[in-house]
PDB file of C-alpha atoms in Angstrom:
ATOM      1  CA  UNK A  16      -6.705  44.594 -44.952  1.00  0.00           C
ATOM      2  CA  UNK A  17      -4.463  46.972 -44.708  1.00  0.00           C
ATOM      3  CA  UNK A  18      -2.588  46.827 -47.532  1.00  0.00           C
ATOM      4  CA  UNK A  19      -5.821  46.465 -49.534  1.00  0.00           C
ATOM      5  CA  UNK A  20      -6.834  50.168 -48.252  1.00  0.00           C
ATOM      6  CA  UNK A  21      -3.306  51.341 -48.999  1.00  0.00           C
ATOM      7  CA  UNK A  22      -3.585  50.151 -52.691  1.00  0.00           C
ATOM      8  CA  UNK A  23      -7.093  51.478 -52.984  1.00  0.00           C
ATOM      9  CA  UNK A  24      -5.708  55.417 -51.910  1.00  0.00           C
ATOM     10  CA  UNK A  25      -2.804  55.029 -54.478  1.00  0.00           C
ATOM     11  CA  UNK A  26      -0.325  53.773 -52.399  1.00  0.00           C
ATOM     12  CA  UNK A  27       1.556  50.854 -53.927  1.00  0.00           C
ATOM     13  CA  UNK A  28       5.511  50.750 -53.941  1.00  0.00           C
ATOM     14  CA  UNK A  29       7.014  49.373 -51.006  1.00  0.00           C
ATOM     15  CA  UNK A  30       8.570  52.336 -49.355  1.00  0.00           C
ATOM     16  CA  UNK A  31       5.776  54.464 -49.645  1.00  0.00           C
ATOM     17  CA  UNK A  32       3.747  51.447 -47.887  1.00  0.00           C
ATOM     18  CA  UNK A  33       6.652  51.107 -45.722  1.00  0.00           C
ATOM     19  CA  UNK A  34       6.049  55.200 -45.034  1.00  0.00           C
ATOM     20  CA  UNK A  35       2.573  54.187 -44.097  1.00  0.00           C
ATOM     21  CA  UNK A  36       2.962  51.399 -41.897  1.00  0.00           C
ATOM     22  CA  UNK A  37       5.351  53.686 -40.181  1.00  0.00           C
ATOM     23  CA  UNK A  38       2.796  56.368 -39.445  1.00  0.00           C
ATOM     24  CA  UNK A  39       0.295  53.983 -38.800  1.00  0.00           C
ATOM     25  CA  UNK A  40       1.957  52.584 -36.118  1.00  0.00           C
ATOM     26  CA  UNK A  41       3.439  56.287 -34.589  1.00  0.00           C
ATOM     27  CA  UNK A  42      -0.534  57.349 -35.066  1.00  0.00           C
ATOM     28  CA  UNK A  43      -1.813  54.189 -33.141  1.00  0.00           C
ATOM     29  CA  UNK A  44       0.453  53.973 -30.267  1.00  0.00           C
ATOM     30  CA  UNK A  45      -0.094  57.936 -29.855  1.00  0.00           C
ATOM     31  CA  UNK A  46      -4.014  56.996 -29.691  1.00  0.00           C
ATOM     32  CA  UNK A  47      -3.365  54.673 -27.293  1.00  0.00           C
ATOM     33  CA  UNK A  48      -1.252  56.892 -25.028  1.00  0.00           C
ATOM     34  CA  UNK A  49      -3.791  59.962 -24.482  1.00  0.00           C
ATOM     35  CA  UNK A  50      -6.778  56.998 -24.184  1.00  0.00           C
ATOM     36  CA  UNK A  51      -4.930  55.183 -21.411  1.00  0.00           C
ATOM     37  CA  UNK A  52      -4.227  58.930 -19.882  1.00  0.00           C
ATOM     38  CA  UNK A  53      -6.343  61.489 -20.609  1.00  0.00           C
ATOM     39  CA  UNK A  54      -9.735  60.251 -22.197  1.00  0.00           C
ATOM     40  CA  UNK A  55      -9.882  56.959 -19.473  1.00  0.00           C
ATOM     41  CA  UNK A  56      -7.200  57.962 -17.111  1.00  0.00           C
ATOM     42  CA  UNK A  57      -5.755  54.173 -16.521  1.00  0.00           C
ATOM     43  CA  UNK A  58      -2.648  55.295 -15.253  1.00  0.00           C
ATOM     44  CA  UNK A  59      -1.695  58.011 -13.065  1.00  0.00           C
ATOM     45  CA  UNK A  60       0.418  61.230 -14.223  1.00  0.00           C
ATOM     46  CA  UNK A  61       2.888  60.350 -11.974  1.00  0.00           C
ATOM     47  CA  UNK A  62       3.504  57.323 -13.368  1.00  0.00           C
ATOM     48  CA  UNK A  63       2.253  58.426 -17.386  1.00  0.00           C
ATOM     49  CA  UNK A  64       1.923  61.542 -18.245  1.00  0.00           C
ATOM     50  CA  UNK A  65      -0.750  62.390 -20.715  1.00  0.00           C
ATOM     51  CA  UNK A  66       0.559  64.133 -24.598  1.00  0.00           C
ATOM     52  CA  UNK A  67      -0.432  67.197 -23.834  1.00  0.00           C
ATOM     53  CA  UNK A  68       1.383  67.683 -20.381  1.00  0.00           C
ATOM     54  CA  UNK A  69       5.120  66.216 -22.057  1.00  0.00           C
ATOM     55  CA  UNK A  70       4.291  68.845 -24.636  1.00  0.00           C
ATOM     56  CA  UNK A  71       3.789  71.531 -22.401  1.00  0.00           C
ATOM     57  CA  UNK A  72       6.767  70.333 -20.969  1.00  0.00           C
ATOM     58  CA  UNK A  73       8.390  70.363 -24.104  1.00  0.00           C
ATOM     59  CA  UNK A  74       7.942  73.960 -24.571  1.00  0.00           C
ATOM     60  CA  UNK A  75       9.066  75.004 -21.501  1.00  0.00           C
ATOM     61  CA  UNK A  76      12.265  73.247 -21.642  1.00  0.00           C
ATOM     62  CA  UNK A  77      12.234  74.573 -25.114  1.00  0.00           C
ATOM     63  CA  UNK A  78      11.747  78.599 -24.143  1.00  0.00           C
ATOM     64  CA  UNK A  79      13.033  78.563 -20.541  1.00  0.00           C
ATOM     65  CA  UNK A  80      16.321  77.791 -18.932  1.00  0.00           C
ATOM     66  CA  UNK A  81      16.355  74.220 -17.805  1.00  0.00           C
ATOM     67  CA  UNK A  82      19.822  73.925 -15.422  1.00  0.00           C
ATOM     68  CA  UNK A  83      21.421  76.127 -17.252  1.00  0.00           C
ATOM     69  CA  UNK A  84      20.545  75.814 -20.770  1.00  0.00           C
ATOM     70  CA  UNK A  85      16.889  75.720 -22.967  1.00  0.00           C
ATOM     71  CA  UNK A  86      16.544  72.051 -24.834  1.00  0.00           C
ATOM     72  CA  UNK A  87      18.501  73.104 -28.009  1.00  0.00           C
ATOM     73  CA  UNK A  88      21.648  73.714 -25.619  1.00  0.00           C
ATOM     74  CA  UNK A  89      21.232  70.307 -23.970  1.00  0.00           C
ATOM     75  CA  UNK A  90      20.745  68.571 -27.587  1.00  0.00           C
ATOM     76  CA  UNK A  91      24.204  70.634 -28.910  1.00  0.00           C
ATOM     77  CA  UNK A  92      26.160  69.263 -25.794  1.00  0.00           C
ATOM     78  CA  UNK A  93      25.245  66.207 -26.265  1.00  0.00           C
ATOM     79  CA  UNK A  94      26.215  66.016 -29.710  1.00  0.00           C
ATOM     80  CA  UNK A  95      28.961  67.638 -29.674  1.00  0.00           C
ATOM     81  CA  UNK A  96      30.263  64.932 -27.138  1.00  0.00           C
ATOM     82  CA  UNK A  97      29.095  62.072 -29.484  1.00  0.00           C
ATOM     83  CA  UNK A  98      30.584  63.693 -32.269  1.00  0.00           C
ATOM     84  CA  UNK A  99      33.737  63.860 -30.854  1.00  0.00           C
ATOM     85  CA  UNK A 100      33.718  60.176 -29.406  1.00  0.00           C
ATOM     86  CA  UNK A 101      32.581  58.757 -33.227  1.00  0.00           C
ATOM     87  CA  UNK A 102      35.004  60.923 -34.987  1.00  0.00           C
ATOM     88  CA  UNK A 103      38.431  59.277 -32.578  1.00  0.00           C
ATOM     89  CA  UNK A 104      36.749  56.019 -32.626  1.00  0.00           C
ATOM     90  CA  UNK A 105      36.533  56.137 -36.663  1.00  0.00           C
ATOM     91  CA  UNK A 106      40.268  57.552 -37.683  1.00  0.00           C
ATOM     92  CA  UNK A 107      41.888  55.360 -35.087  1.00  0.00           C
ATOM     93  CA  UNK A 108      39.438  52.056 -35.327  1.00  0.00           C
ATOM     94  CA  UNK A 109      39.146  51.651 -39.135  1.00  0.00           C
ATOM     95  CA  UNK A 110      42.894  51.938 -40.075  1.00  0.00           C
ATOM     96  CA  UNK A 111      43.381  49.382 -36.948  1.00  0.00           C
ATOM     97  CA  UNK A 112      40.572  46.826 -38.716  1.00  0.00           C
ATOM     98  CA  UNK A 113      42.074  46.980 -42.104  1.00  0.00           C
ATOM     99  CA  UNK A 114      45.272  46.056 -40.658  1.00  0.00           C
ATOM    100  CA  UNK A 115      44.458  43.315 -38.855  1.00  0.00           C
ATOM    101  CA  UNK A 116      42.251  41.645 -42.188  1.00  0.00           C
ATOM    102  CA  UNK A 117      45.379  43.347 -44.604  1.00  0.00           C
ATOM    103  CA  UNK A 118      48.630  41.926 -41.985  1.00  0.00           C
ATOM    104  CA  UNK A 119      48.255  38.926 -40.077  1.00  0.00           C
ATOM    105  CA  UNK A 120      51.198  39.971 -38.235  1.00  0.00           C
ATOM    106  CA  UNK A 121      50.135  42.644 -37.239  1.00  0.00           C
ATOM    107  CA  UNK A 122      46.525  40.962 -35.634  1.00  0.00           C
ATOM    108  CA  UNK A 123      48.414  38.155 -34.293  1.00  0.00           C
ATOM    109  CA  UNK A 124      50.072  40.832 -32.022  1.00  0.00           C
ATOM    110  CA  UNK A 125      47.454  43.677 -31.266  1.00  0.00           C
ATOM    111  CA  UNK A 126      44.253  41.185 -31.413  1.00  0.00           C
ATOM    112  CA  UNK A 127      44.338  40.091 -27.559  1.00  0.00           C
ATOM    113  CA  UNK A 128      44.368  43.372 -26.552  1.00  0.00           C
ATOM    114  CA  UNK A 129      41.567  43.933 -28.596  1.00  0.00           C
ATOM    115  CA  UNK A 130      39.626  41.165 -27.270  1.00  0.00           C
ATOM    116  CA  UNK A 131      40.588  41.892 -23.496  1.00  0.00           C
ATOM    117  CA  UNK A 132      38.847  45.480 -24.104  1.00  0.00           C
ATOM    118  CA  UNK A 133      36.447  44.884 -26.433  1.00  0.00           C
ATOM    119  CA  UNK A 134      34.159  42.577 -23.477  1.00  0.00           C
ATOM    120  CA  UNK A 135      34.777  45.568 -20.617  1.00  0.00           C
ATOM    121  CA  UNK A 136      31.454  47.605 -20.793  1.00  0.00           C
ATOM    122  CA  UNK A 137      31.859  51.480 -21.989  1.00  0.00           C
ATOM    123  CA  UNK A 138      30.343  52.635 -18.464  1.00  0.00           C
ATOM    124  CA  UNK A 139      33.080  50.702 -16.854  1.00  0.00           C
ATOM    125  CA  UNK A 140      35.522  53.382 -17.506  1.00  0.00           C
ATOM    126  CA  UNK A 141      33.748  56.258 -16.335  1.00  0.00           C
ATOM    127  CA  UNK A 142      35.028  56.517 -12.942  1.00  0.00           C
ATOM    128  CA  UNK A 143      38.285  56.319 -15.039  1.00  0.00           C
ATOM    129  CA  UNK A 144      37.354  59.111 -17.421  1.00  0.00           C
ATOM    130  CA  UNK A 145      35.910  61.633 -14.654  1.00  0.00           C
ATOM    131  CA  UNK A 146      39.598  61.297 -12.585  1.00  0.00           C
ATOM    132  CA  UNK A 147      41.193  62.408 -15.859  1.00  0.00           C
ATOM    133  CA  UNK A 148      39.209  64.458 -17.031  1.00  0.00           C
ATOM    134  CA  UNK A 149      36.788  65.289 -14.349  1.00  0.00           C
ATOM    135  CA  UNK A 150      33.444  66.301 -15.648  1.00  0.00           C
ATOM    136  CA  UNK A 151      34.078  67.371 -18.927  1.00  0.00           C
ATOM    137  CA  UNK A 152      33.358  66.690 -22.130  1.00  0.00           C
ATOM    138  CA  UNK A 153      36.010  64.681 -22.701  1.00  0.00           C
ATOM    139  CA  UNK A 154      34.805  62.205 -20.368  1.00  0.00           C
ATOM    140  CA  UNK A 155      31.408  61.756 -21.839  1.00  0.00           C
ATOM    141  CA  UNK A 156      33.383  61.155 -25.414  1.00  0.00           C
ATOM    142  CA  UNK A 157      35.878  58.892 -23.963  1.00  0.00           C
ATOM    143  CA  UNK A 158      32.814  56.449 -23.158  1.00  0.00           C
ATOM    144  CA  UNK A 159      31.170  56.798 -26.441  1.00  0.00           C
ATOM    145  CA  UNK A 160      34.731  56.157 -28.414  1.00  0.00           C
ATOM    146  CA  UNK A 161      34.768  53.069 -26.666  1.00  0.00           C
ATOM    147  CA  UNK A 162      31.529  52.168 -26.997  1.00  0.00           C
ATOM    148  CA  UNK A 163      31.855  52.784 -30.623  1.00  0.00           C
ATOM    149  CA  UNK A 164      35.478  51.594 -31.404  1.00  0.00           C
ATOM    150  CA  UNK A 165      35.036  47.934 -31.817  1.00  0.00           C
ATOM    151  CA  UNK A 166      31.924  48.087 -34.597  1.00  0.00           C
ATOM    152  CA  UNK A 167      34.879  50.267 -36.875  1.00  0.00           C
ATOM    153  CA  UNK A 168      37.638  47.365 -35.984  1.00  0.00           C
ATOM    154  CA  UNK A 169      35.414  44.579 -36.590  1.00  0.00           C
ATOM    155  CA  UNK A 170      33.709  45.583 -39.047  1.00  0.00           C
ATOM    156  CA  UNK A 171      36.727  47.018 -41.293  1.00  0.00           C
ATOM    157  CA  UNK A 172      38.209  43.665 -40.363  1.00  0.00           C
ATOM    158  CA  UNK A 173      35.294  41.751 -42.059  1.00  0.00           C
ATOM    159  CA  UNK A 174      35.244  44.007 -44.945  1.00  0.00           C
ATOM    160  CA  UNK A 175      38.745  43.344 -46.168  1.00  0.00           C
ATOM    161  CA  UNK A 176      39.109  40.309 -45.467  1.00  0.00           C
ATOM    162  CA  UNK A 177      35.934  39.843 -47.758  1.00  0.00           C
ATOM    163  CA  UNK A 178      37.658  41.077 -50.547  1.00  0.00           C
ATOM    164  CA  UNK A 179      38.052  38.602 -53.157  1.00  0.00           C
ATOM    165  CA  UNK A 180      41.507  37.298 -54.089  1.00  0.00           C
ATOM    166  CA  UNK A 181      41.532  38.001 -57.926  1.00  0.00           C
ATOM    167  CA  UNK A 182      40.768  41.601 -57.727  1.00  0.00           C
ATOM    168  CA  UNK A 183      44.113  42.141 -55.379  1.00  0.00           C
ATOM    169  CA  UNK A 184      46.201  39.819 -57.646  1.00  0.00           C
ATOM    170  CA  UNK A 185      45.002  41.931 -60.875  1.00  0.00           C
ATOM    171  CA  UNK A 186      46.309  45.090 -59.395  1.00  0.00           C
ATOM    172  CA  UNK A 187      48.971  43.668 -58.591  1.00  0.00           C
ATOM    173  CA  UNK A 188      49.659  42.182 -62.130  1.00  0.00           C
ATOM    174  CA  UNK A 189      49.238  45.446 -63.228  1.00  0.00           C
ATOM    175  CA  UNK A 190      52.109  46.854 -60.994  1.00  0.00           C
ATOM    176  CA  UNK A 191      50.219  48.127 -58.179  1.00  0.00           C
ATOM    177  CA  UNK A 192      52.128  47.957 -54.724  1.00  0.00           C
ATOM    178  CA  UNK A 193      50.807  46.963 -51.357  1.00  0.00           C
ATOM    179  CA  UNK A 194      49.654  50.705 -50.076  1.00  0.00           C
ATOM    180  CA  UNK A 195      48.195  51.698 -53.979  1.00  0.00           C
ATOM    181  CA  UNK A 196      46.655  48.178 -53.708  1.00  0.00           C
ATOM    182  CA  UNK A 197      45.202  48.836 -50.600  1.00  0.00           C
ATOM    183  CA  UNK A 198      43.910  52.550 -51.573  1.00  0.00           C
ATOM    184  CA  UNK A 199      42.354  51.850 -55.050  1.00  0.00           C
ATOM    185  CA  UNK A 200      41.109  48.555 -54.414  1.00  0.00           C
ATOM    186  CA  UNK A 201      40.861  46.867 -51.147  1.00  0.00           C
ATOM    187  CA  UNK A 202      39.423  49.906 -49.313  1.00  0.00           C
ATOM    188  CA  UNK A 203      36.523  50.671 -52.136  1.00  0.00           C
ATOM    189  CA  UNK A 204      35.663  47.085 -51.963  1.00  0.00           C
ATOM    190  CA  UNK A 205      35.519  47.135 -47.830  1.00  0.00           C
ATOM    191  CA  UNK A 206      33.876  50.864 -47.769  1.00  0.00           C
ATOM    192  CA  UNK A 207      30.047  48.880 -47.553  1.00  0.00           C
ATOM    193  CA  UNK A 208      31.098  46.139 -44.346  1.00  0.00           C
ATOM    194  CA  UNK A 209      32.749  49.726 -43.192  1.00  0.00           C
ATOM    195  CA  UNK A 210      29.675  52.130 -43.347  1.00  0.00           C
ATOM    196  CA  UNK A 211      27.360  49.211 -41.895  1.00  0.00           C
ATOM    197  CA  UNK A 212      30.225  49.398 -38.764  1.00  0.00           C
ATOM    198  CA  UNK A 213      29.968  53.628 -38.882  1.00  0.00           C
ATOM    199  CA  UNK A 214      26.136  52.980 -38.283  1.00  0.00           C
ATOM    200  CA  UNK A 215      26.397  49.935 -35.476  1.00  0.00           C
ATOM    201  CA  UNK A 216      29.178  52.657 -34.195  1.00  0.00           C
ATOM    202  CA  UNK A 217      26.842  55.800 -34.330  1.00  0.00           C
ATOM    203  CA  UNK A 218      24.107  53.764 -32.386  1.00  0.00           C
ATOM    204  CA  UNK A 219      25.944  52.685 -29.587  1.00  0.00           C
ATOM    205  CA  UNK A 220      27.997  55.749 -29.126  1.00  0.00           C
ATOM    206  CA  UNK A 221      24.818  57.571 -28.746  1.00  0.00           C
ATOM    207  CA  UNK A 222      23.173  54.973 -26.147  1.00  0.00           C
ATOM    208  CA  UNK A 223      26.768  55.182 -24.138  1.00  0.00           C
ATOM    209  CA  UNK A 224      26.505  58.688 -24.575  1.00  0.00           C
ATOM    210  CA  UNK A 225      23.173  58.862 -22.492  1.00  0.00           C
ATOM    211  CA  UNK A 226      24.139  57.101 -20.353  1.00  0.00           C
ATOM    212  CA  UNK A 227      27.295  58.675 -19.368  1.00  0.00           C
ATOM    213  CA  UNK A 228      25.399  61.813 -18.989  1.00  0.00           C
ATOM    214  CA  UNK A 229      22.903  60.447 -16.371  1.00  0.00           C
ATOM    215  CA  UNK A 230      25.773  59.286 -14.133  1.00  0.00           C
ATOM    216  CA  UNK A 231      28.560  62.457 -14.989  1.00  0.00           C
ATOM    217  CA  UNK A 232      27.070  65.156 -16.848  1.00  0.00           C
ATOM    218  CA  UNK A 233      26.194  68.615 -15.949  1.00  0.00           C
ATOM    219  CA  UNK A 234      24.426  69.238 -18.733  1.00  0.00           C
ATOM    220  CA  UNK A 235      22.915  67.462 -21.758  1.00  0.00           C
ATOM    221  CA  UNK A 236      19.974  65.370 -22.699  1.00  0.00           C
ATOM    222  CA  UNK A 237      20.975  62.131 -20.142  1.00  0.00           C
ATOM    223  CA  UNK A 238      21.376  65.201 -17.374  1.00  0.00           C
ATOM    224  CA  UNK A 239      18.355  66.154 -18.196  1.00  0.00           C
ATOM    225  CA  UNK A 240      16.523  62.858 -17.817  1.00  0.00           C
ATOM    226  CA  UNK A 241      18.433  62.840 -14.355  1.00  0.00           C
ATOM    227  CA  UNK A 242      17.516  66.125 -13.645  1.00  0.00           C
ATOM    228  CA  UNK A 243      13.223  65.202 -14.246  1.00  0.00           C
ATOM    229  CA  UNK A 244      13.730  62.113 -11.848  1.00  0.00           C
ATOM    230  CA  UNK A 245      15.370  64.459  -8.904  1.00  0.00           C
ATOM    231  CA  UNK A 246      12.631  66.533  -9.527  1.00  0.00           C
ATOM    232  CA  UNK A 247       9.667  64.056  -9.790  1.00  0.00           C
ATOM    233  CA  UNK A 248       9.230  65.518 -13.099  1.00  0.00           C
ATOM    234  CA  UNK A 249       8.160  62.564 -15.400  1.00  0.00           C
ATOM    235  CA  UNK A 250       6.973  64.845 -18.331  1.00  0.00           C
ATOM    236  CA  UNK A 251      10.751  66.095 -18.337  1.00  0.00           C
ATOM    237  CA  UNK A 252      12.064  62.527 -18.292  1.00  0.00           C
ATOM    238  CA  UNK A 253       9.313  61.954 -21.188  1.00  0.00           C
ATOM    239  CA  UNK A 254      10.934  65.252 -23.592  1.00  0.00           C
ATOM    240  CA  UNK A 255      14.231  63.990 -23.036  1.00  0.00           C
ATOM    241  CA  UNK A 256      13.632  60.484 -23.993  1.00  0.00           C
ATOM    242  CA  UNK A 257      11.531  61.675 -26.568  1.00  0.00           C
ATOM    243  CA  UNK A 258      13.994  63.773 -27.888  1.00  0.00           C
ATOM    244  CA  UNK A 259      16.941  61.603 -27.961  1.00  0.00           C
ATOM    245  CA  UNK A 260      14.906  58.818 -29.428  1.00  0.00           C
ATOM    246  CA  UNK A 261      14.168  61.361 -32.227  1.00  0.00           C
ATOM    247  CA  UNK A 262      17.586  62.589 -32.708  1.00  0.00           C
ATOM    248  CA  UNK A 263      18.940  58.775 -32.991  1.00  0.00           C
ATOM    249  CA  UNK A 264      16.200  58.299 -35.867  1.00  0.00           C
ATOM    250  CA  UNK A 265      17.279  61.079 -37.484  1.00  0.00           C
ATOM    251  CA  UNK A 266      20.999  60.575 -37.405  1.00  0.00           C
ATOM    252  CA  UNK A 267      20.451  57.100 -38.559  1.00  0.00           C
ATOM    253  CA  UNK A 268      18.199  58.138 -41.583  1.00  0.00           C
ATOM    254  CA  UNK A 269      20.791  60.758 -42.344  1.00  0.00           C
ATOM    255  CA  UNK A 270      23.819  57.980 -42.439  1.00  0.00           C
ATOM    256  CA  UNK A 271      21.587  55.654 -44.414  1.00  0.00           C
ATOM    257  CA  UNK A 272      20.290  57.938 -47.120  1.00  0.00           C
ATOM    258  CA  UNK A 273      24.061  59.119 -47.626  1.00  0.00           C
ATOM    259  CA  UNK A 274      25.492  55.919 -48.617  1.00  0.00           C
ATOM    260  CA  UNK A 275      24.276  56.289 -52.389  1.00  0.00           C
ATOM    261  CA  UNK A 276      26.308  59.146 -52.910  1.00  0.00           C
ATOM    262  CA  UNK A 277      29.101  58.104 -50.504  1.00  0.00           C
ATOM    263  CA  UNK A 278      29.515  54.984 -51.827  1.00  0.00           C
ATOM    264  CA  UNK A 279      27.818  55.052 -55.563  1.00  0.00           C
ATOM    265  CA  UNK A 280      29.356  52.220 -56.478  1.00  0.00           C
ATOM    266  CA  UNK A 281      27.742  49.585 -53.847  1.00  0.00           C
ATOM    267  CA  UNK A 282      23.873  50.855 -55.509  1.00  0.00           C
ATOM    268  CA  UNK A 283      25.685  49.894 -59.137  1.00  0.00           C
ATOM    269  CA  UNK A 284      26.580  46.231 -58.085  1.00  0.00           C
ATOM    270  CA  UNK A 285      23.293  45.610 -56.658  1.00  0.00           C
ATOM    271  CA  UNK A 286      21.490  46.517 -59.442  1.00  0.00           C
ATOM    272  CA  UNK A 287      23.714  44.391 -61.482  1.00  0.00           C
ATOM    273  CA  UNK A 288      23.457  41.408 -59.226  1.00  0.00           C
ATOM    274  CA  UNK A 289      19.773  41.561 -59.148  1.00  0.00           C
TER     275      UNK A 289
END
């Protein structure tokens, strides 16, 4: 019924009905919030605040010093600490994932280690991080680099290894040595499997990065949320969850709509295999 009404208002491609849906869904489950709190009042404010109080809330965070800093301050912090986890994670994690697919040597020696960290939780190692680096923002982006590490590793891994045969013994036929090999054709051909592992990386580096922050930080979005629950404030819990919800949606859009001109190529062989 739905998509009857969208095709009767002009809406017919798929991501334009995939647009609606979308807001269809954001619209319905924001009608449902202010019925259950402010038109029927189901549930208490101290257990669900209404719209309209998170948005006050929202402004005053926004406007006013909120332990230090107004919202935009928290939201820089906490990026910046991501940032800075994603970015260490990346230039150290994808050169060690090519390896392993590119020299089995070179897995067979550095793979257990790999495995032994890769199953110990990122939050494990904050008591770790805070004695070295105490409360700083090194600590929060020490738990979101290893939260986001093994996604580059395994999934640089799985992208050269996918490489098919041929296309490394042509470049080779035409006199291409291991590193040009590696450069011009190997890494091109890995660069999809490798942004899919920069946007698995992205999304648990931010979730670690949280909650890092609610345990550690001084300031920042996860502080914040910490910060509404010593205070009894739910509408402040309710902006930052909000807000980093938001941000994560937008960072993720972002990453996905810059693949075509990142990697041009990957849009060109799917039209062709279609």
């Amino acid at each position: 019924m739905i998509e009857r009404w969208l095709e009767e208002i002009g809406v017919t491609s798929n991501r334009a009905k995939a647009k609606a849906y979308g807001a269809i869904s954001l619209s319905s489950l924001l009608l449902l919030w202010i019925l259950a709190t402010s038109v029927l009042e189901w549930i208490e404010p101290r257990v669900l605040p209404s719209p309209a109080q998170v948005l006050r809330q929202f402004f005053w965070i926004l406007t006013e010093p909120f332990s230090g800093l107004r919202l935009p301050g928290h939201v820089w912090v906490s990026l910046e600490r991501w940032g800075w986890g994603v970015f260490f994670a990346m230039i150290i994690g994808i050169p060690i994932g090519v390896f392993f697919a590119w020299a089995p040597w070179f897995k067979t020696f550095a793979n257990p280690v790999f495995e032994l960290l890769h199953f110990i939780p990122p939050f494990a190692y904050i008591p770790l991080a805070v004695l070295w680096f105490g409360a700083s923002t090194a600590t929060q982006a020490m738990v979101v680099f290893v939260a986001a590490f093994p996604s580059f590793v395994i999934n640089s891994q799985l992208g050269v290894s996918q490489v098919e045969k041929i296309h490394v013994d042509a470049a080779r036929v035409f006199g291409a040595g291991q590193f040009a090999t590696l450069r011009r054709v190997v890494i091109p051909a890995a660069a999809p499997s490798i942004y899919t592992g920069l946007r698995i990386a992205i999304s648990n580096g931010w979730m670690a990065l949280v909650g890092a922050e609610l345990v550690v930080g001084k300031v920042g979005l996860g502080f914040m949320i910490s910060q509404g629950q010593e205070n009894a404030s739910v509408a402040t819990i309710f902006v930052g969850v909000i807000t980093i919800g938001c941000l994560g949606v937008t960072i993720d859009t972002i990453i996905q709509r810059s693949e075509s001109r990142i990697l041009p190529w990957r849009k060109n062989v799917m039209v062709n295999q279609g």
